[in-house]
PDB file of C-alpha atoms and ligand atoms in Angstrom:
ATOM      1  CA  ALA I   1      -0.290   0.154   0.057  1.00  0.00           C
ATOM      2  CA  LEU I   2       1.463   3.736  -0.532  1.00  0.00           C
ATOM      3  CA  ALA I   3      -0.006   6.422   1.038  1.00  0.00           C
ATOM      4  CA  ALA I   4      -0.430  10.149  -1.096  1.00  0.00           C
ATOM      5  CA  SER I   5      -0.168  13.624   0.469  1.00  0.00           C
ATOM      6  CA  ALA I   6      -0.940  16.997  -1.201  1.00  0.00           C
ATOM      7  CA  ARG I   7       0.111  19.996  -0.206  1.00  0.00           C
ATOM      8  CA  ASP I   8      -0.997  23.598  -1.077  1.00  0.00           C
ATOM      9  CA  LEU I   9      -2.599  22.138  -4.098  1.00  0.00           C
ATOM     10  CA  VAL I  10      -3.965  24.541  -6.832  1.00  0.00           C
ATOM     11  CA  ARG I  11      -4.913  24.154 -10.093  1.00  0.00           C
ATOM     12  CA  THR I  12      -6.802  26.698 -12.487  1.00  0.00           C
ATOM     13  CA  TYR I  13      -8.029  26.521 -15.441  1.00  0.00           C
ATOM     14  CA  GLY I  14      -7.250  28.734 -18.487  1.00  0.00           C
ATOM     15  CA  SER I  15      -6.010  32.487 -17.534  1.00  0.00           C
ATOM     16  CA  GLY I  16      -7.284  36.647 -17.232  1.00  0.00           C
ATOM     17  CA  GLU I  17     -10.967  36.665 -16.646  1.00  0.00           C
ATOM     18  CA  THR I  18     -12.213  33.538 -17.604  1.00  0.00           C
ATOM     19  CA  ALA I  19      -9.656  30.927 -15.123  1.00  0.00           C
ATOM     20  CA  VAL I  20     -11.352  29.272 -13.527  1.00  0.00           C
ATOM     21  CA  THR I  21      -9.578  27.611 -10.014  1.00  0.00           C
ATOM     22  CA  ALA I  22     -10.805  24.085  -9.646  1.00  0.00           C
ATOM     23  CA  LEU I  23      -8.313  23.722  -6.688  1.00  0.00           C
ATOM     24  CA  ALA I  24      -7.471  26.165  -4.319  1.00  0.00           C
ATOM     25  CA  GLY I  25      -4.627  25.084  -1.674  1.00  0.00           C
ATOM     26  CA  VAL I  26      -5.993  21.695  -1.099  1.00  0.00           C
ATOM     27  CA  ASP I  27      -4.120  19.745   1.806  1.00  0.00           C
ATOM     28  CA  LEU I  28      -4.557  15.849   2.398  1.00  0.00           C
ATOM     29  CA  ASP I  29      -2.918  12.640   3.542  1.00  0.00           C
ATOM     30  CA  VAL I  30      -4.834   9.799   2.432  1.00  0.00           C
ATOM     31  CA  ALA I  31      -3.368   6.539   4.803  1.00  0.00           C
ATOM     32  CA  ALA I  32      -1.300   3.421   3.135  1.00  0.00           C
ATOM     33  CA  GLY I  33      -3.768   0.599   3.932  1.00  0.00           C
ATOM     34  CA  ARG I  34      -6.787   2.550   4.073  1.00  0.00           C
ATOM     35  CA  PHE I  35     -10.420   3.275   2.189  1.00  0.00           C
ATOM     36  CA  THR I  36     -11.018   7.246   1.878  1.00  0.00           C
ATOM     37  CA  ALA I  37     -13.805   8.728   0.297  1.00  0.00           C
ATOM     38  CA  ILE I  38     -13.326  12.151  -1.490  1.00  0.00           C
ATOM     39  CA  MET I  39     -17.550  13.727  -0.871  1.00  0.00           C
ATOM     40  CA  GLY I  40     -18.174  17.366  -2.085  1.00  0.00           C
ATOM     41  CA  PRO I  41     -20.518  19.276  -4.288  1.00  0.00           C
ATOM     42  CA  SER I  42     -20.431  18.924  -8.233  1.00  0.00           C
ATOM     43  CA  GLY I  43     -18.222  21.181  -9.278  1.00  0.00           C
ATOM     44  CA  SER I  44     -16.351  21.558  -6.470  1.00  0.00           C
ATOM     45  CA  GLY I  45     -12.632  19.995  -7.792  1.00  0.00           C
ATOM     46  CA  LYS I  46     -13.077  16.164  -6.606  1.00  0.00           C
ATOM     47  CA  SER I  47     -12.203  14.698  -9.897  1.00  0.00           C
ATOM     48  CA  THR I  48      -9.661  17.697 -10.690  1.00  0.00           C
ATOM     49  CA  LEU I  49      -7.594  16.553  -6.781  1.00  0.00           C
ATOM     50  CA  MET I  50      -7.947  12.578  -8.700  1.00  0.00           C
ATOM     51  CA  HIS I  51      -6.783  13.151 -11.089  1.00  0.00           C
ATOM     52  CA  CYS I  52      -3.701  15.367  -9.819  1.00  0.00           C
ATOM     53  CA  LEU I  53      -3.120  12.625  -6.447  1.00  0.00           C
ATOM     54  CA  ALA I  54      -2.777  10.294  -9.570  1.00  0.00           C
ATOM     55  CA  GLY I  55      -0.061  11.534 -11.828  1.00  0.00           C
ATOM     56  CA  LEU I  56      -2.383  12.226 -14.213  1.00  0.00           C
ATOM     57  CA  ASP I  57      -2.436  16.626 -14.446  1.00  0.00           C
ATOM     58  CA  THR I  58      -0.286  18.780 -13.664  1.00  0.00           C
ATOM     59  CA  PRO I  59      -1.216  20.922 -10.459  1.00  0.00           C
ATOM     60  CA  THR I  60      -0.556  24.936 -11.590  1.00  0.00           C
ATOM     61  CA  SER I  61       1.424  24.673  -8.052  1.00  0.00           C
ATOM     62  CA  GLY I  62       1.535  22.651  -4.618  1.00  0.00           C
ATOM     63  CA  SER I  63       2.957  19.559  -4.154  1.00  0.00           C
ATOM     64  CA  VAL I  64       1.833  15.499  -4.593  1.00  0.00           C
ATOM     65  CA  VAL I  65       3.468  13.225  -3.180  1.00  0.00           C
ATOM     66  CA  VAL I  66       2.506   9.066  -3.462  1.00  0.00           C
ATOM     67  CA  GLY I  67       4.731   6.187  -2.096  1.00  0.00           C
ATOM     68  CA  GLY I  68       7.539   8.742  -1.023  1.00  0.00           C
ATOM     69  CA  VAL I  69       7.456  10.195  -4.506  1.00  0.00           C
ATOM     70  CA  GLU I  70       7.339  14.050  -4.773  1.00  0.00           C
ATOM     71  CA  LEU I  71       5.733  13.425  -8.387  1.00  0.00           C
ATOM     72  CA  ALA I  72       6.413  17.502  -9.770  1.00  0.00           C
ATOM     73  CA  GLY I  73      10.083  15.444  -9.664  1.00  0.00           C
ATOM     74  CA  LEU I  74       9.391  12.979 -12.238  1.00  0.00           C
ATOM     75  CA  ASP I  75       9.131  13.059 -15.882  1.00  0.00           C
ATOM     76  CA  ASP I  76       6.623  11.952 -18.254  1.00  0.00           C
ATOM     77  CA  THR I  77       8.061   9.163 -18.704  1.00  0.00           C
ATOM     78  CA  ARG I  78       8.882   8.141 -15.295  1.00  0.00           C
ATOM     79  CA  LEU I  79       5.644   9.650 -14.403  1.00  0.00           C
ATOM     80  CA  THR I  80       4.292   6.877 -16.941  1.00  0.00           C
ATOM     81  CA  LEU I  81       5.820   3.834 -15.557  1.00  0.00           C
ATOM     82  CA  PHE I  82       5.499   5.066 -11.837  1.00  0.00           C
ATOM     83  CA  ARG I  83       1.786   5.107 -12.946  1.00  0.00           C
ATOM     84  CA  ARG I  84       2.188   1.583 -14.594  1.00  0.00           C
ATOM     85  CA  GLU I  85       3.690  -0.315 -11.495  1.00  0.00           C
ATOM     86  CA  HIS I  86       1.669   1.713  -8.524  1.00  0.00           C
ATOM     87  CA  VAL I  87      -1.276   3.101  -9.697  1.00  0.00           C
ATOM     88  CA  GLY I  88      -4.643   2.112 -10.490  1.00  0.00           C
ATOM     89  CA  PHE I  89      -7.275   4.932 -12.165  1.00  0.00           C
ATOM     90  CA  VAL I  90     -10.904   4.061 -12.739  1.00  0.00           C
ATOM     91  CA  PHE I  91     -12.239   7.435 -14.537  1.00  0.00           C
ATOM     92  CA  GLN I  92     -16.130   8.356 -14.248  1.00  0.00           C
ATOM     93  CA  SER I  93     -16.005   8.408 -18.061  1.00  0.00           C
ATOM     94  CA  PHE I  94     -14.756   4.944 -17.911  1.00  0.00           C
ATOM     95  CA  ASN I  95     -12.026   6.058 -20.866  1.00  0.00           C
ATOM     96  CA  LEU I  96     -12.706   2.029 -22.268  1.00  0.00           C
ATOM     97  CA  LEU I  97     -11.113   1.637 -25.699  1.00  0.00           C
ATOM     98  CA  PRO I  98     -13.699   1.231 -27.787  1.00  0.00           C
ATOM     99  CA  MET I  99     -12.271  -1.721 -30.510  1.00  0.00           C
ATOM    100  CA  LEU I 100     -11.438  -3.892 -27.922  1.00  0.00           C
ATOM    101  CA  THR I 101     -13.573  -6.602 -25.592  1.00  0.00           C
ATOM    102  CA  ALA I 102     -14.539  -5.973 -22.302  1.00  0.00           C
ATOM    103  CA  GLY I 103     -11.907  -8.722 -21.394  1.00  0.00           C
ATOM    104  CA  GLN I 104      -9.141  -6.919 -23.726  1.00  0.00           C
ATOM    105  CA  ASN I 105     -10.099  -3.783 -21.727  1.00  0.00           C
ATOM    106  CA  ILE I 106      -9.540  -5.421 -18.508  1.00  0.00           C
ATOM    107  CA  VAL I 107      -6.057  -6.548 -19.150  1.00  0.00           C
ATOM    108  CA  LEU I 108      -4.675  -4.159 -21.169  1.00  0.00           C
ATOM    109  CA  PRO I 109      -2.591  -2.716 -18.329  1.00  0.00           C
ATOM    110  CA  LEU I 110      -1.155  -5.789 -17.360  1.00  0.00           C
ATOM    111  CA  GLU I 111       0.296  -6.181 -21.260  1.00  0.00           C
ATOM    112  CA  LEU I 112       1.291  -2.848 -21.205  1.00  0.00           C
ATOM    113  CA  ALA I 113       3.085  -3.959 -18.313  1.00  0.00           C
ATOM    114  CA  GLY I 114       4.808  -6.989 -19.854  1.00  0.00           C
ATOM    115  CA  THR I 115       3.160  -9.204 -17.047  1.00  0.00           C
ATOM    116  CA  PRO I 116       1.497 -12.151 -17.367  1.00  0.00           C
ATOM    117  CA  VAL I 117      -2.099 -12.247 -16.282  1.00  0.00           C
ATOM    118  CA  ASP I 118      -3.501 -14.313 -13.421  1.00  0.00           C
ATOM    119  CA  ARG I 119      -5.970 -16.330 -14.187  1.00  0.00           C
ATOM    120  CA  VAL I 120      -7.208 -17.112 -10.749  1.00  0.00           C
ATOM    121  CA  TRP I 121      -7.354 -13.165  -9.991  1.00  0.00           C
ATOM    122  CA  LEU I 122      -8.987 -12.454 -13.087  1.00  0.00           C
ATOM    123  CA  ASP I 123     -11.755 -15.237 -13.156  1.00  0.00           C
ATOM    124  CA  ASP I 124     -11.969 -13.585  -9.187  1.00  0.00           C
ATOM    125  CA  VAL I 125     -12.340 -10.402 -10.237  1.00  0.00           C
ATOM    126  CA  VAL I 126     -14.653 -10.782 -12.659  1.00  0.00           C
ATOM    127  CA  GLY I 127     -16.818 -12.812 -11.254  1.00  0.00           C
ATOM    128  CA  VAL I 128     -16.801 -10.595  -7.948  1.00  0.00           C
ATOM    129  CA  LEU I 129     -18.236  -7.832 -10.524  1.00  0.00           C
ATOM    130  CA  GLY I 130     -20.820 -10.504 -12.268  1.00  0.00           C
ATOM    131  CA  ILE I 131     -19.428  -8.753 -16.029  1.00  0.00           C
ATOM    132  CA  GLU I 132     -18.084 -12.724 -16.440  1.00  0.00           C
ATOM    133  CA  ASP I 133     -20.553 -13.346 -19.530  1.00  0.00           C
ATOM    134  CA  ARG I 134     -19.850  -9.679 -20.800  1.00  0.00           C
ATOM    135  CA  MET I 135     -15.978 -10.197 -21.678  1.00  0.00           C
ATOM    136  CA  GLY I 136     -16.170 -10.709 -25.241  1.00  0.00           C
ATOM    137  CA  HIS I 137     -18.723  -8.000 -26.074  1.00  0.00           C
ATOM    138  CA  ARG I 138     -17.125  -4.796 -26.622  1.00  0.00           C
ATOM    139  CA  PRO I 139     -18.167  -1.267 -24.775  1.00  0.00           C
ATOM    140  CA  SER I 140     -20.556  -0.532 -26.668  1.00  0.00           C
ATOM    141  CA  GLU I 141     -22.713  -2.813 -26.190  1.00  0.00           C
ATOM    142  CA  LEU I 142     -22.638  -2.592 -22.493  1.00  0.00           C
ATOM    143  CA  SER I 143     -24.570  -0.757 -19.912  1.00  0.00           C
ATOM    144  CA  GLY I 144     -23.006   2.200 -18.396  1.00  0.00           C
ATOM    145  CA  GLY I 145     -23.324  -0.177 -15.185  1.00  0.00           C
ATOM    146  CA  GLN I 146     -21.425  -2.584 -17.203  1.00  0.00           C
ATOM    147  CA  GLN I 147     -19.267  -0.382 -18.417  1.00  0.00           C
ATOM    148  CA  GLN I 148     -18.134   0.615 -15.050  1.00  0.00           C
ATOM    149  CA  ARG I 149     -17.737  -2.719 -13.536  1.00  0.00           C
ATOM    150  CA  VAL I 150     -15.337  -3.127 -16.520  1.00  0.00           C
ATOM    151  CA  ALA I 151     -13.645  -0.202 -15.453  1.00  0.00           C
ATOM    152  CA  VAL I 152     -13.012  -0.707 -11.993  1.00  0.00           C
ATOM    153  CA  ALA I 153     -11.539  -4.464 -12.939  1.00  0.00           C
ATOM    154  CA  ARG I 154      -9.042  -3.455 -15.110  1.00  0.00           C
ATOM    155  CA  ALA I 155      -8.303  -0.718 -12.036  1.00  0.00           C
ATOM    156  CA  LEU I 156      -7.486  -3.416 -10.272  1.00  0.00           C
ATOM    157  CA  ILE I 157      -6.492  -6.330 -12.077  1.00  0.00           C
ATOM    158  CA  SER I 158      -2.599  -5.073 -12.234  1.00  0.00           C
ATOM    159  CA  ARG I 159      -3.463  -5.019  -7.719  1.00  0.00           C
ATOM    160  CA  PRO I 160      -1.912  -1.403  -7.686  1.00  0.00           C
ATOM    161  CA  ASP I 161      -0.802  -0.178  -4.795  1.00  0.00           C
ATOM    162  CA  ILE I 162      -2.957   2.652  -4.810  1.00  0.00           C
ATOM    163  CA  VAL I 163      -6.179   2.883  -6.190  1.00  0.00           C
ATOM    164  CA  PHE I 164      -8.377   6.096  -6.672  1.00  0.00           C
ATOM    165  CA  ALA I 165     -11.526   5.779  -8.192  1.00  0.00           C
ATOM    166  CA  ASP I 166     -14.355   8.337  -9.451  1.00  0.00           C
ATOM    167  CA  GLU I 167     -17.537   8.153  -8.862  1.00  0.00           C
ATOM    168  CA  PRO I 168     -17.238   3.974  -9.667  1.00  0.00           C
ATOM    169  CA  THR I 169     -20.992   3.511  -8.184  1.00  0.00           C
ATOM    170  CA  GLY I 170     -22.084   6.728 -10.094  1.00  0.00           C
ATOM    171  CA  ASN I 171     -23.811   4.582 -13.012  1.00  0.00           C
ATOM    172  CA  LEU I 172     -25.067   1.150 -10.945  1.00  0.00           C
ATOM    173  CA  ASP I 173     -28.362   0.372  -8.939  1.00  0.00           C
ATOM    174  CA  SER I 174     -27.968  -0.244  -5.575  1.00  0.00           C
ATOM    175  CA  ALA I 175     -27.131  -3.490  -5.427  1.00  0.00           C
ATOM    176  CA  THR I 176     -24.444  -3.788  -7.700  1.00  0.00           C
ATOM    177  CA  SER I 177     -23.190  -0.493  -5.523  1.00  0.00           C
ATOM    178  CA  LEU I 178     -23.071  -2.376  -2.784  1.00  0.00           C
ATOM    179  CA  GLU I 179     -21.312  -5.484  -4.691  1.00  0.00           C
ATOM    180  CA  VAL I 180     -18.221  -2.603  -5.868  1.00  0.00           C
ATOM    181  CA  LEU I 181     -18.164  -1.329  -2.738  1.00  0.00           C
ATOM    182  CA  ALA I 182     -17.399  -4.751  -0.964  1.00  0.00           C
ATOM    183  CA  PHE I 183     -14.899  -5.389  -3.424  1.00  0.00           C
ATOM    184  CA  LEU I 184     -13.123  -2.129  -2.847  1.00  0.00           C
ATOM    185  CA  ARG I 185     -13.175  -2.419   1.004  1.00  0.00           C
ATOM    186  CA  ARG I 186     -11.947  -6.699   0.373  1.00  0.00           C
ATOM    187  CA  SER I 187      -8.791  -5.162  -1.635  1.00  0.00           C
ATOM    188  CA  VAL I 188      -8.271  -2.609   1.034  1.00  0.00           C
ATOM    189  CA  ARG I 189      -7.750  -5.592   3.633  1.00  0.00           C
ATOM    190  CA  GLU I 190      -6.907  -8.965   1.161  1.00  0.00           C
ATOM    191  CA  LEU I 191      -4.426  -7.327  -0.714  1.00  0.00           C
ATOM    192  CA  GLY I 192      -3.542  -3.931   1.356  1.00  0.00           C
ATOM    193  CA  GLN I 193      -4.445  -1.321  -1.145  1.00  0.00           C
ATOM    194  CA  SER I 194      -5.369   2.484  -0.235  1.00  0.00           C
ATOM    195  CA  VAL I 195      -7.742   3.130  -2.096  1.00  0.00           C
ATOM    196  CA  VAL I 196      -8.936   6.304  -2.957  1.00  0.00           C
ATOM    197  CA  MET I 197     -12.769   7.248  -3.979  1.00  0.00           C
ATOM    198  CA  VAL I 198     -14.993  10.096  -5.321  1.00  0.00           C
ATOM    199  CA  THR I 199     -18.569   9.525  -4.682  1.00  0.00           C
ATOM    200  CA  HIS I 200     -21.345  11.798  -4.398  1.00  0.00           C
ATOM    201  CA  ASP I 201     -23.984   9.261  -2.647  1.00  0.00           C
ATOM    202  CA  ALA I 202     -22.866   9.513   1.903  1.00  0.00           C
ATOM    203  CA  ASP I 203     -24.296   5.727   1.310  1.00  0.00           C
ATOM    204  CA  ALA I 204     -21.470   4.705  -0.687  1.00  0.00           C
ATOM    205  CA  ALA I 205     -18.850   7.298   1.708  1.00  0.00           C
ATOM    206  CA  ALA I 206     -19.983   4.702   4.738  1.00  0.00           C
ATOM    207  CA  HIS I 207     -17.888   2.548   3.020  1.00  0.00           C
ATOM    208  CA  ALA I 208     -14.983   4.200   3.667  1.00  0.00           C
ATOM    209  CA  ASP I 209     -12.546   4.252   6.764  1.00  0.00           C
ATOM    210  CA  GLU I 210     -12.380   7.984   6.234  1.00  0.00           C
ATOM    211  CA  VAL I 211     -14.874  10.941   4.601  1.00  0.00           C
ATOM    212  CA  VAL I 212     -12.699  14.442   3.418  1.00  0.00           C
ATOM    213  CA  VAL I 213     -15.331  16.915   2.279  1.00  0.00           C
ATOM    214  CA  ILE I 214     -14.485  19.149  -0.653  1.00  0.00           C
ATOM    215  CA  GLU I 215     -15.740  22.555  -1.200  1.00  0.00           C
ATOM    216  CA  ASP I 216     -15.057  25.010  -3.831  1.00  0.00           C
ATOM    217  CA  GLY I 217     -11.374  23.914  -4.115  1.00  0.00           C
ATOM    218  CA  ARG I 218     -10.730  23.502  -0.508  1.00  0.00           C
ATOM    219  CA  VAL I 219     -11.075  20.836   2.512  1.00  0.00           C
ATOM    220  CA  ALA I 220     -13.922  21.781   4.367  1.00  0.00           C
TER     221      ALA I 220
HETATM  222  P1  ADP J 301     -16.005  17.957  -9.759  1.00  0.00           P
HETATM  223  O1  ADP J 301     -15.328  16.737 -10.096  1.00  0.00           O
HETATM  224  O2  ADP J 301     -16.178  17.711  -7.873  1.00  0.00           O
HETATM  225  O3  ADP J 301     -17.363  17.837 -10.310  1.00  0.00           O
HETATM  226  P2  ADP J 301     -13.796  18.984 -11.505  1.00  0.00           P
HETATM  227  O4  ADP J 301     -12.528  19.123 -10.788  1.00  0.00           O
HETATM  228  O5  ADP J 301     -14.284  18.208 -12.196  1.00  0.00           O
HETATM  229  O6  ADP J 301     -15.629  18.888 -10.074  1.00  0.00           O
HETATM  230  O7  ADP J 301     -14.079  20.288 -11.845  1.00  0.00           O
HETATM  231  C1  ADP J 301     -14.133  21.825 -10.680  1.00  0.00           C
HETATM  232  C2  ADP J 301     -14.403  22.813 -11.354  1.00  0.00           C
HETATM  233  O8  ADP J 301     -13.188  22.852 -12.439  1.00  0.00           O
HETATM  234  C3  ADP J 301     -15.757  23.217 -12.086  1.00  0.00           C
HETATM  235  O9  ADP J 301     -15.515  23.989 -12.147  1.00  0.00           O
HETATM  236  C4  ADP J 301     -15.381  22.877 -13.572  1.00  0.00           C
HETATM  237  O10 ADP J 301     -16.205  23.256 -14.796  1.00  0.00           O
HETATM  238  C5  ADP J 301     -13.645  23.541 -13.895  1.00  0.00           C
HETATM  239  N1  ADP J 301     -12.814  22.202 -14.860  1.00  0.00           N
HETATM  240  C6  ADP J 301     -13.158  21.030 -14.885  1.00  0.00           C
HETATM  241  N2  ADP J 301     -12.212  20.755 -15.554  1.00  0.00           N
HETATM  242  C7  ADP J 301     -11.468  21.611 -16.216  1.00  0.00           C
HETATM  243  C8  ADP J 301     -11.165  21.738 -17.712  1.00  0.00           C
HETATM  244  N3  ADP J 301     -10.510  20.914 -18.542  1.00  0.00           N
HETATM  245  N4  ADP J 301     -11.333  22.818 -18.399  1.00  0.00           N
HETATM  246  C9  ADP J 301     -11.645  23.996 -17.795  1.00  0.00           C
HETATM  247  N5  ADP J 301     -12.669  23.604 -16.429  1.00  0.00           N
HETATM  248  C10 ADP J 301     -11.992  22.791 -15.758  1.00  0.00           C
HETATM  249  P1  ADP J 302     -19.078  15.315 -15.304  1.00  0.00           P
HETATM  250  O1  ADP J 302     -19.812  16.621 -15.684  1.00  0.00           O
HETATM  251  O2  ADP J 302     -19.588  13.842 -15.775  1.00  0.00           O
HETATM  252  O3  ADP J 302     -19.437  14.991 -13.590  1.00  0.00           O
HETATM  253  P2  ADP J 302     -16.337  16.232 -14.975  1.00  0.00           P
HETATM  254  O4  ADP J 302     -16.628  17.423 -13.813  1.00  0.00           O
HETATM  255  O5  ADP J 302     -15.306  14.722 -14.325  1.00  0.00           O
HETATM  256  O6  ADP J 302     -17.524  14.949 -15.177  1.00  0.00           O
HETATM  257  O7  ADP J 302     -15.609  16.437 -16.138  1.00  0.00           O
HETATM  258  C1  ADP J 302     -15.408  15.026 -16.884  1.00  0.00           C
HETATM  259  C2  ADP J 302     -14.121  15.592 -17.882  1.00  0.00           C
HETATM  260  O8  ADP J 302     -14.773  17.207 -18.394  1.00  0.00           O
HETATM  261  C3  ADP J 302     -13.170  15.844 -17.535  1.00  0.00           C
HETATM  262  O9  ADP J 302     -11.772  15.403 -17.946  1.00  0.00           O
HETATM  263  C4  ADP J 302     -13.126  17.080 -17.322  1.00  0.00           C
HETATM  264  O10 ADP J 302     -11.376  17.403 -17.311  1.00  0.00           O
HETATM  265  C5  ADP J 302     -13.500  18.250 -18.235  1.00  0.00           C
HETATM  266  N1  ADP J 302     -14.546  19.369 -18.059  1.00  0.00           N
HETATM  267  C6  ADP J 302     -15.065  19.598 -16.876  1.00  0.00           C
HETATM  268  N2  ADP J 302     -15.474  20.808 -17.143  1.00  0.00           N
HETATM  269  C7  ADP J 302     -14.961  21.137 -17.814  1.00  0.00           C
HETATM  270  C8  ADP J 302     -15.434  22.735 -18.328  1.00  0.00           C
HETATM  271  N3  ADP J 302     -15.538  23.808 -17.719  1.00  0.00           N
HETATM  272  N4  ADP J 302     -13.828  22.620 -19.410  1.00  0.00           N
HETATM  273  C9  ADP J 302     -13.625  21.608 -20.264  1.00  0.00           C
HETATM  274  N5  ADP J 302     -13.495  20.529 -19.567  1.00  0.00           N
HETATM  275  C10 ADP J 302     -13.818  20.650 -18.142  1.00  0.00           C
END
């Protein structure tokens, strides 16, 4: 498991009169091996914060440290390798590749890293998420909830040290949400992962060990 922290994190988009301040000085500590939920209203900066913590977006100023590594100190190549080795990400918009099947999307992080697929773990993940009969389908042939579960499986298949999940239950009915949340808890417990989840849903946040509230680009 890896810890993550942000210090005085600022992210502005654009410049001049139309500039938008998405993060206005966030200080945050995510403990290793814990399940942390980030809650807050729409537009409060949650997705931007997740992207900065995961090294997918570059903050305007401030510092992000993941597993003792200052992300700003890594060039693009090293950052990509660091993400590949340590970080899983569930995108709010899923980011599945349309030409690949669900199964191919799920194992893609392993193929990019040159890591063999652990079939037992793959079957376990896919079975727990209830998508085993959808492995040969392309994303366009899946419901939103199925795509979301494929995105969760893809983020967890490489057993990353830290997982960032942006609204991982946003498209799921309550029973399926509970299964995904139980799976995230289980991976925290069994794999010793750190999980950071953005959610609108107080019921989902209640499954986490810690809840952080973001308002107007700051920790409330
Ligand atoms: P949340 O995830 O809490 O809904 P976001 O991090 O997506 O919030 O957005 C925070 C603010 O930053 C919002 O005002 C949003 O419109 C703005 N924002 C996010 N991404 C961009 C972008 N790429 N360009 C311009 N503004 C953006
Ligand atoms: P949603 O509308 O589903 O809450 P997000 O706010 O997370 O989605 O934004 C989805 C994508 O759009 C992200 O890549 C984000 O950076 C981008 N985005 C969000 N707000 C803006 C904005 N005002 N201008 C440009 N891009 C934005």
